[in-house]
mmCIF file of C-alpha atoms in Angstrom:
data_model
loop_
_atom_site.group_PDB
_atom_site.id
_atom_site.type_symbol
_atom_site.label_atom_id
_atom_site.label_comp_id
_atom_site.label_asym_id
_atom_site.label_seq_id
_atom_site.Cartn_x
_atom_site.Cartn_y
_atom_site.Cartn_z
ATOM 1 C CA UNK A 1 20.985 33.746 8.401
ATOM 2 C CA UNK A 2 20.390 31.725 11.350
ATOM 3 C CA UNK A 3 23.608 28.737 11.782
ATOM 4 C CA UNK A 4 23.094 26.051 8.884
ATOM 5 C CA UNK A 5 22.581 22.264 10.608
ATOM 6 C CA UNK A 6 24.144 19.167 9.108
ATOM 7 C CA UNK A 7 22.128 16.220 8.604
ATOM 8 C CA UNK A 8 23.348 13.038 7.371
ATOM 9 C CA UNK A 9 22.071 9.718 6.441
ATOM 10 C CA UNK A 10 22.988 7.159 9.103
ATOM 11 C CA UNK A 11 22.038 3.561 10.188
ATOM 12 C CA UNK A 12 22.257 2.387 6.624
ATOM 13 C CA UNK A 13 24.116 -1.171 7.415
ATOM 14 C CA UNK A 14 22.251 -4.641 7.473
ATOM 15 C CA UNK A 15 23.358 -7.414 9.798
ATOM 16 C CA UNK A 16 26.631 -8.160 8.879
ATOM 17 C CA UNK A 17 27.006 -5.374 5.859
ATOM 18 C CA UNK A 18 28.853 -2.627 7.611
ATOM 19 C CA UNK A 19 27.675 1.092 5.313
ATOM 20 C CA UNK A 20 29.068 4.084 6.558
ATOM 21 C CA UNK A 21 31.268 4.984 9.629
ATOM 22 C CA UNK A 22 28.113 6.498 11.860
ATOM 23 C CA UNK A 23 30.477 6.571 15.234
ATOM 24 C CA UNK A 24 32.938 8.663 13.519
ATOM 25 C CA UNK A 25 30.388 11.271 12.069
ATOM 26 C CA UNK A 26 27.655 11.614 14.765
ATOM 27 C CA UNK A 27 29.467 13.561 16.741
ATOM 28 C CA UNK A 28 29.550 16.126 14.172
ATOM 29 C CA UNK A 29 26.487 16.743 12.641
ATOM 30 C CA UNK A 30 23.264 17.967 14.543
ATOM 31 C CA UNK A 31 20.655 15.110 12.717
ATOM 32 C CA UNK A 32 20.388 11.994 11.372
ATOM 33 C CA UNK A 33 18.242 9.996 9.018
ATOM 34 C CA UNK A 34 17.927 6.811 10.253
ATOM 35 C CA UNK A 35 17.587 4.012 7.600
ATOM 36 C CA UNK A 36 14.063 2.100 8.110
ATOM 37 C CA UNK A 37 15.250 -1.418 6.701
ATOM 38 C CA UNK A 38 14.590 -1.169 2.860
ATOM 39 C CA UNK A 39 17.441 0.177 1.221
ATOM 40 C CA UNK A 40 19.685 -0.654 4.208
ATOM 41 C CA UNK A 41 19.427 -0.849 7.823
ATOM 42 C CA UNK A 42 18.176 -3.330 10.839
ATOM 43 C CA UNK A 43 16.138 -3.337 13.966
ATOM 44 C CA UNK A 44 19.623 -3.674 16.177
ATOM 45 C CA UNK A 45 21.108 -1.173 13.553
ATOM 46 C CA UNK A 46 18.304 1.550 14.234
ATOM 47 C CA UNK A 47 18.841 1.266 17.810
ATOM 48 C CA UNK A 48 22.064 1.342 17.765
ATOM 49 C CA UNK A 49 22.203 4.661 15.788
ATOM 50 C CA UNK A 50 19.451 6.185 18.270
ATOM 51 C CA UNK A 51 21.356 5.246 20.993
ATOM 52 C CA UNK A 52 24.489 6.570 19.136
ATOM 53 C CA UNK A 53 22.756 10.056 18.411
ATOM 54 C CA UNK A 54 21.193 10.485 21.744
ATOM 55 C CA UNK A 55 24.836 10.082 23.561
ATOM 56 C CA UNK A 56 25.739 13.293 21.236
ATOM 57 C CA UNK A 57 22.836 15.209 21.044
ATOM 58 C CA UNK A 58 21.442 14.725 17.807
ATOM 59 C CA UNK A 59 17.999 14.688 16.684
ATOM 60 C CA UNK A 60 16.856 11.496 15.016
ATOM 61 C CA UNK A 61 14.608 11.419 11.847
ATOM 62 C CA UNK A 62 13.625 8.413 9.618
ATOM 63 C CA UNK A 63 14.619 7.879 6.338
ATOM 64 C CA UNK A 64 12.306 5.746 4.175
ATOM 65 C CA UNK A 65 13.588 3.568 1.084
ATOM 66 C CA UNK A 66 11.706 1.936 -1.866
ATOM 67 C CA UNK A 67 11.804 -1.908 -0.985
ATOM 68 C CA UNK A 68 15.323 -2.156 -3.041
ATOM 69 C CA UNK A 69 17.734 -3.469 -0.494
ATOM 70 C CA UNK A 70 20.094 -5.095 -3.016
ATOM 71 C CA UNK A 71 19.763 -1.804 -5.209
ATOM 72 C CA UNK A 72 20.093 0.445 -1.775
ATOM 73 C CA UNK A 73 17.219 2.111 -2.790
ATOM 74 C CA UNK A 74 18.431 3.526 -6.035
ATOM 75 C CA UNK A 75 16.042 1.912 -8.998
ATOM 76 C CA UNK A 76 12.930 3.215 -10.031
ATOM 77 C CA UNK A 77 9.832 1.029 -9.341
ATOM 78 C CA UNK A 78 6.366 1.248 -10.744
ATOM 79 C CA UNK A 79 4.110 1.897 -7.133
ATOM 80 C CA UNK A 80 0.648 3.150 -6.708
ATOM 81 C CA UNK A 81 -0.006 5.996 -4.334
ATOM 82 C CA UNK A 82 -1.966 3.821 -2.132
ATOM 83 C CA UNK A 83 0.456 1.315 -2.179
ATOM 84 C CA UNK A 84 3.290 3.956 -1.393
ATOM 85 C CA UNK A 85 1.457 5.635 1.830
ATOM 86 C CA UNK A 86 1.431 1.949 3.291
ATOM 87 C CA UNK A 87 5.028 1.163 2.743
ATOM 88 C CA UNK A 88 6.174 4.834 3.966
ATOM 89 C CA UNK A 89 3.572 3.939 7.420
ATOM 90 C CA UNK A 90 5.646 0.950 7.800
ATOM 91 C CA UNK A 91 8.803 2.264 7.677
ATOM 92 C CA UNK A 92 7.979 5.093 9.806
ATOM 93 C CA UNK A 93 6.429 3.133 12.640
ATOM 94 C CA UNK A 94 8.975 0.671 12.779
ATOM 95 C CA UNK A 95 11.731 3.402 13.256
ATOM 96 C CA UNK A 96 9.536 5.414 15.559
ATOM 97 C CA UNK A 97 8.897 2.462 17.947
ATOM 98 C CA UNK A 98 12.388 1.336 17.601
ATOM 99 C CA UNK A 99 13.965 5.020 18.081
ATOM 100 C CA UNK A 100 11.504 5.900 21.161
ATOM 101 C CA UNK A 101 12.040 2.625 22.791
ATOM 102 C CA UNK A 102 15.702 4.709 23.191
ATOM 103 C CA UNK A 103 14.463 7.613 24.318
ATOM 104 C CA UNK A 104 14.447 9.423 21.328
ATOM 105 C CA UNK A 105 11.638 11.454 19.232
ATOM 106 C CA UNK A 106 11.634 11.002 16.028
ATOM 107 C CA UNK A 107 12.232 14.390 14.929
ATOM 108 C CA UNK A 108 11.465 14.608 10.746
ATOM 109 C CA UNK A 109 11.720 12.480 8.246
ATOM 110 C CA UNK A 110 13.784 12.605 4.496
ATOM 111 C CA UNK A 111 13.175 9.737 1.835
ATOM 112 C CA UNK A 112 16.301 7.947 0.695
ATOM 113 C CA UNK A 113 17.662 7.599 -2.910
ATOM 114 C CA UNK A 114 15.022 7.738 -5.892
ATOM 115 C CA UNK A 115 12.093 7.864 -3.797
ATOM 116 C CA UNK A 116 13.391 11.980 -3.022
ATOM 117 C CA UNK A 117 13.266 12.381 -7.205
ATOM 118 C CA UNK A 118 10.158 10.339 -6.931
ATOM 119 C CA UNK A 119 8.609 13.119 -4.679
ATOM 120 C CA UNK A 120 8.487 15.391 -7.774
ATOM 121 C CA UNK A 121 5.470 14.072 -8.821
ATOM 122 C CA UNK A 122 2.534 15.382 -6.888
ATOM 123 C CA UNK A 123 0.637 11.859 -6.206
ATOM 124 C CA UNK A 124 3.396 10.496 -4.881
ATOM 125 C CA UNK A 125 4.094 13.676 -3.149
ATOM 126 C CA UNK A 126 1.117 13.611 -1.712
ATOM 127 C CA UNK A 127 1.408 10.031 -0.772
ATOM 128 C CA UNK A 128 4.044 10.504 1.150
ATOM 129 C CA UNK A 129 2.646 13.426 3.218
ATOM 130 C CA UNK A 130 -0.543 11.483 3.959
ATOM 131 C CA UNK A 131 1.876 9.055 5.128
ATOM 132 C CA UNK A 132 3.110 11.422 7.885
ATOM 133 C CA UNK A 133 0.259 12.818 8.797
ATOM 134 C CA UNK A 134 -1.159 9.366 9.814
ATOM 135 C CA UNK A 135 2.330 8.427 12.072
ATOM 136 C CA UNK A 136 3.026 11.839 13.241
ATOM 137 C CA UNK A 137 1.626 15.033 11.513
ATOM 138 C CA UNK A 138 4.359 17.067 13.937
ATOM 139 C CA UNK A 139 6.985 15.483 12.140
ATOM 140 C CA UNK A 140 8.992 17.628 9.631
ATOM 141 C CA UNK A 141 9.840 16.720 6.226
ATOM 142 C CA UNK A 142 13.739 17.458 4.963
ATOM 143 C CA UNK A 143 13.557 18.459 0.949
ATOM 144 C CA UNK A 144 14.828 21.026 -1.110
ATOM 145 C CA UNK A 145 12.978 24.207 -0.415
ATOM 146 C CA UNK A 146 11.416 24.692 -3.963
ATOM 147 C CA UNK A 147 9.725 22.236 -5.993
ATOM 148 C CA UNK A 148 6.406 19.744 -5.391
ATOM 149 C CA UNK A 149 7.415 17.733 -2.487
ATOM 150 C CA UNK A 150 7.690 21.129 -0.406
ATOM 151 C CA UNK A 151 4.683 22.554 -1.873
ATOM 152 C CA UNK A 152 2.481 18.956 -0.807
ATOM 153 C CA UNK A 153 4.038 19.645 2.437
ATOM 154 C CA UNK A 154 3.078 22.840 2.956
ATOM 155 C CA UNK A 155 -0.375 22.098 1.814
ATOM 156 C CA UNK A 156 -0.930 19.835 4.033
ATOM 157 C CA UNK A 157 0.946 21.699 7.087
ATOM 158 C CA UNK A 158 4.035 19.396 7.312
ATOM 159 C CA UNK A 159 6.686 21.420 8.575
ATOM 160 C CA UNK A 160 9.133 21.758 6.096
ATOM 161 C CA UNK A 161 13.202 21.588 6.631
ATOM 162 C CA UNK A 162 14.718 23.082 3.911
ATOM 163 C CA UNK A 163 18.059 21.242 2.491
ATOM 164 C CA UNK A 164 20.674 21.095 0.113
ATOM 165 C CA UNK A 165 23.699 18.705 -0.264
ATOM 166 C CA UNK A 166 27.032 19.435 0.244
ATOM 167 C CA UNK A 167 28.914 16.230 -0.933
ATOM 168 C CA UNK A 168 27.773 16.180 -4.303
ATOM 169 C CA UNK A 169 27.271 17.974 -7.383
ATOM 170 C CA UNK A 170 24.380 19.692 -8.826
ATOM 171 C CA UNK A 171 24.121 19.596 -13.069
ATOM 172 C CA UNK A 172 22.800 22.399 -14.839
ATOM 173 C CA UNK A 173 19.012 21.756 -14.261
ATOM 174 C CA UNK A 174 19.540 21.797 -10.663
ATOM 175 C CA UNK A 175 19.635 18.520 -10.048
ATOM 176 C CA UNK A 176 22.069 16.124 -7.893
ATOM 177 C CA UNK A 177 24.129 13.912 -9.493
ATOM 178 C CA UNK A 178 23.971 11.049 -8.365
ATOM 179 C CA UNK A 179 26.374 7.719 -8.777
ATOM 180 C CA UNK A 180 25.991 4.229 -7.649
ATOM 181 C CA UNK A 181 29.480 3.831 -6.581
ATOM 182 C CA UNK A 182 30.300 7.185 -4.418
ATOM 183 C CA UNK A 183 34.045 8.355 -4.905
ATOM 184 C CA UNK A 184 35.881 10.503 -1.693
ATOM 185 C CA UNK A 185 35.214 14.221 -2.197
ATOM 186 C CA UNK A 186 37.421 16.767 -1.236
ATOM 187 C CA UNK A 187 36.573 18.232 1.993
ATOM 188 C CA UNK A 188 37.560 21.847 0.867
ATOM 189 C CA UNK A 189 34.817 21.472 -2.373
ATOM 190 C CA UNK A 190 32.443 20.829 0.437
ATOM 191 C CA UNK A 191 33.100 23.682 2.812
ATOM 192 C CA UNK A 192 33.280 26.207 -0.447
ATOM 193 C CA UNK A 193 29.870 25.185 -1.587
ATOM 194 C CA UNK A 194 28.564 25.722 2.171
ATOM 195 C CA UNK A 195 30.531 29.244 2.247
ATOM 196 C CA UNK A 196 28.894 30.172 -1.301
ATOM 197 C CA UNK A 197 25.494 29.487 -0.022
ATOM 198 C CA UNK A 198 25.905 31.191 3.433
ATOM 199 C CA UNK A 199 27.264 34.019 1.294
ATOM 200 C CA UNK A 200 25.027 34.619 -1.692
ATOM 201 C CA UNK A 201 22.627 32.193 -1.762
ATOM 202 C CA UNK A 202 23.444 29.890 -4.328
ATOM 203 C CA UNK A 203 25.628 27.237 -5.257
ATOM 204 C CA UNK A 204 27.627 26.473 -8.482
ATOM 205 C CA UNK A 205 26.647 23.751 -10.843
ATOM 206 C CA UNK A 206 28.943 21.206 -12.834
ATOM 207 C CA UNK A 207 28.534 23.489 -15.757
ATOM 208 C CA UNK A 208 29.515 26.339 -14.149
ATOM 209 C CA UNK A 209 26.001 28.420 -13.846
ATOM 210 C CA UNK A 210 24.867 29.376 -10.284
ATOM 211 C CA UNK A 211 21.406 28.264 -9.119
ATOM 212 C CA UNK A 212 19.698 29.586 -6.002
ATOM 213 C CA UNK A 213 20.012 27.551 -2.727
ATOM 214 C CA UNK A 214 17.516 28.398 0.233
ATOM 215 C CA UNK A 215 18.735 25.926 3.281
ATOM 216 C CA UNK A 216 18.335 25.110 6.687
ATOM 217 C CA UNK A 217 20.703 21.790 6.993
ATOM 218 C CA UNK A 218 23.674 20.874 5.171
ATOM 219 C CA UNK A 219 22.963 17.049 3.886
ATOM 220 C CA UNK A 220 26.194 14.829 3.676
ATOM 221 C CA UNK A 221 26.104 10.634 3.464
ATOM 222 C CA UNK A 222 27.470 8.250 4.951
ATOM 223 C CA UNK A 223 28.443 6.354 2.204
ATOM 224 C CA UNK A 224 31.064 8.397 1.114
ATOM 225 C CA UNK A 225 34.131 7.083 1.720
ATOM 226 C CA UNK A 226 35.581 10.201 3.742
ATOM 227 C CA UNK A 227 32.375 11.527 5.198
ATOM 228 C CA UNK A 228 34.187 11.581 8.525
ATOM 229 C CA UNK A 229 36.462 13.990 7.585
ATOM 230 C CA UNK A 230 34.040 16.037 5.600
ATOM 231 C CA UNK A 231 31.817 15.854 8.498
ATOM 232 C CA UNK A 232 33.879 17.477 11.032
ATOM 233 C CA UNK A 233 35.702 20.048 7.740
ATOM 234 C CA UNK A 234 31.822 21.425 7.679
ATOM 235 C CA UNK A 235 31.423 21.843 11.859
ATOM 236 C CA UNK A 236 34.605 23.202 11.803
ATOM 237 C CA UNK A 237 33.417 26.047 9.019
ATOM 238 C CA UNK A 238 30.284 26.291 10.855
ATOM 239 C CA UNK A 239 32.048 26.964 14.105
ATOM 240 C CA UNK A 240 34.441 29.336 12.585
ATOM 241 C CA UNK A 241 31.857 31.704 11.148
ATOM 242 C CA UNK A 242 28.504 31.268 13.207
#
């Protein structure tokens, strides 16, 4: 299989709310999702990350929130599909002119927090990729490979970057688990789940079944407390074998 990237969310602190340590893992993944200023993130922020990125090579992507910035983009809310496509324009063309006004192309895009579960229902899906299509229909959309969100972007011809996440669990349906509060994870739990799904296509679950993993990029956040070091654990596994 062609050499997995690693994409990470990045750019997620606001004004004087540091999130993350971006300087530390930039230079060791190969994109970044650049918070668009509802769950996190600031117009200095997002140019600082571009900038940031462009210095190591790394493609830049936006990375839409519901308007939850006290929640980080975590809690369900009630949103019409019309309503949706307007605040996913926003927050697309305010990191797009920001990013470019670097330099920088932005690249894909991958929505933050419960907006991705959101994405499992096909208006919202759907939504969303009229949403890109109006900013930039050559944009890509990061999501897991199977399931509605892929399938709207297909249908509509959004290029589709096929994920899963390294730094945390999935349950027994196949889902992440996901916790408010993120703890440290152990580097070598991150680089075995990589290794299993280089090596048979599938990852193991937190109740011990196996579920089948098709990916392109490696997703880590920033928010975990050690994503430096789990960063640079996964480029160093990447390097070693590819």
């Amino acid at each position: 299989m062609p050499r997995l990237g690693i994409n990470c969310d990045c750019g997620e602190s606001y004004g004087r709310l540091s999130v993350g340590q971006d300087a530390l893992v930039i230079p060791n993944i190969t994109s970044a999702n650049i918070a668009c200023g509802f769950h996190g993130g600031d117009p200095t922020t997002i140019r600082q990350t571009a900038r940031l990125a462009k210095a190591h090579g790394v493609a830049c992507g936006a990375h839409p929130s519901l308007p939850d910035l006290m929640g980080f983009g975590r809690r369900v809310m009630d949103i019409a599909p019309l309503e949706f496509t307007d605040l996913i324009i926003y927050q697309l063309g305010a990191v797009k002119a920001l990013i470019e006004a670097e330099g920088v192309r932005c690249e894909h895009v991958k929505p933050h927090g419960v907006m991705y579960a959101m994405l499992e229902r096909e208006d919202l899906a759907s939504a969303f990729g009229d949403a890109v299509i109006a900013v930039d229909p050559g944009m890509a959309w990061i999501c897991e490979s199977k399931g509605v969100a892929a399938a709207v972007a297909r249908r509509l011809g959004i290029r589709v970057i096929a994920e899963f996440t390294a730094d945390r669990a999935y349950d027994g349906d196949g889902k992440l688990v996901i916790t408010r509060n993120p703890e440290p994870v152990d580097p070598g739990f991150v680089v075995d789940q990589v290794r299993q799904v280089i090596e048979t296509g599938s990852v193991t679950t937190n109740v011990g079944t196996r579920i089948p993993v098709t990916a392109d990029v490696v997703c880590i956040h920033s928010d975990t407390p050690n994503s430096p070091d789990i960063a640079s654990a996964i480029r160093t596994f990447l390097d070693s074998v590819t």
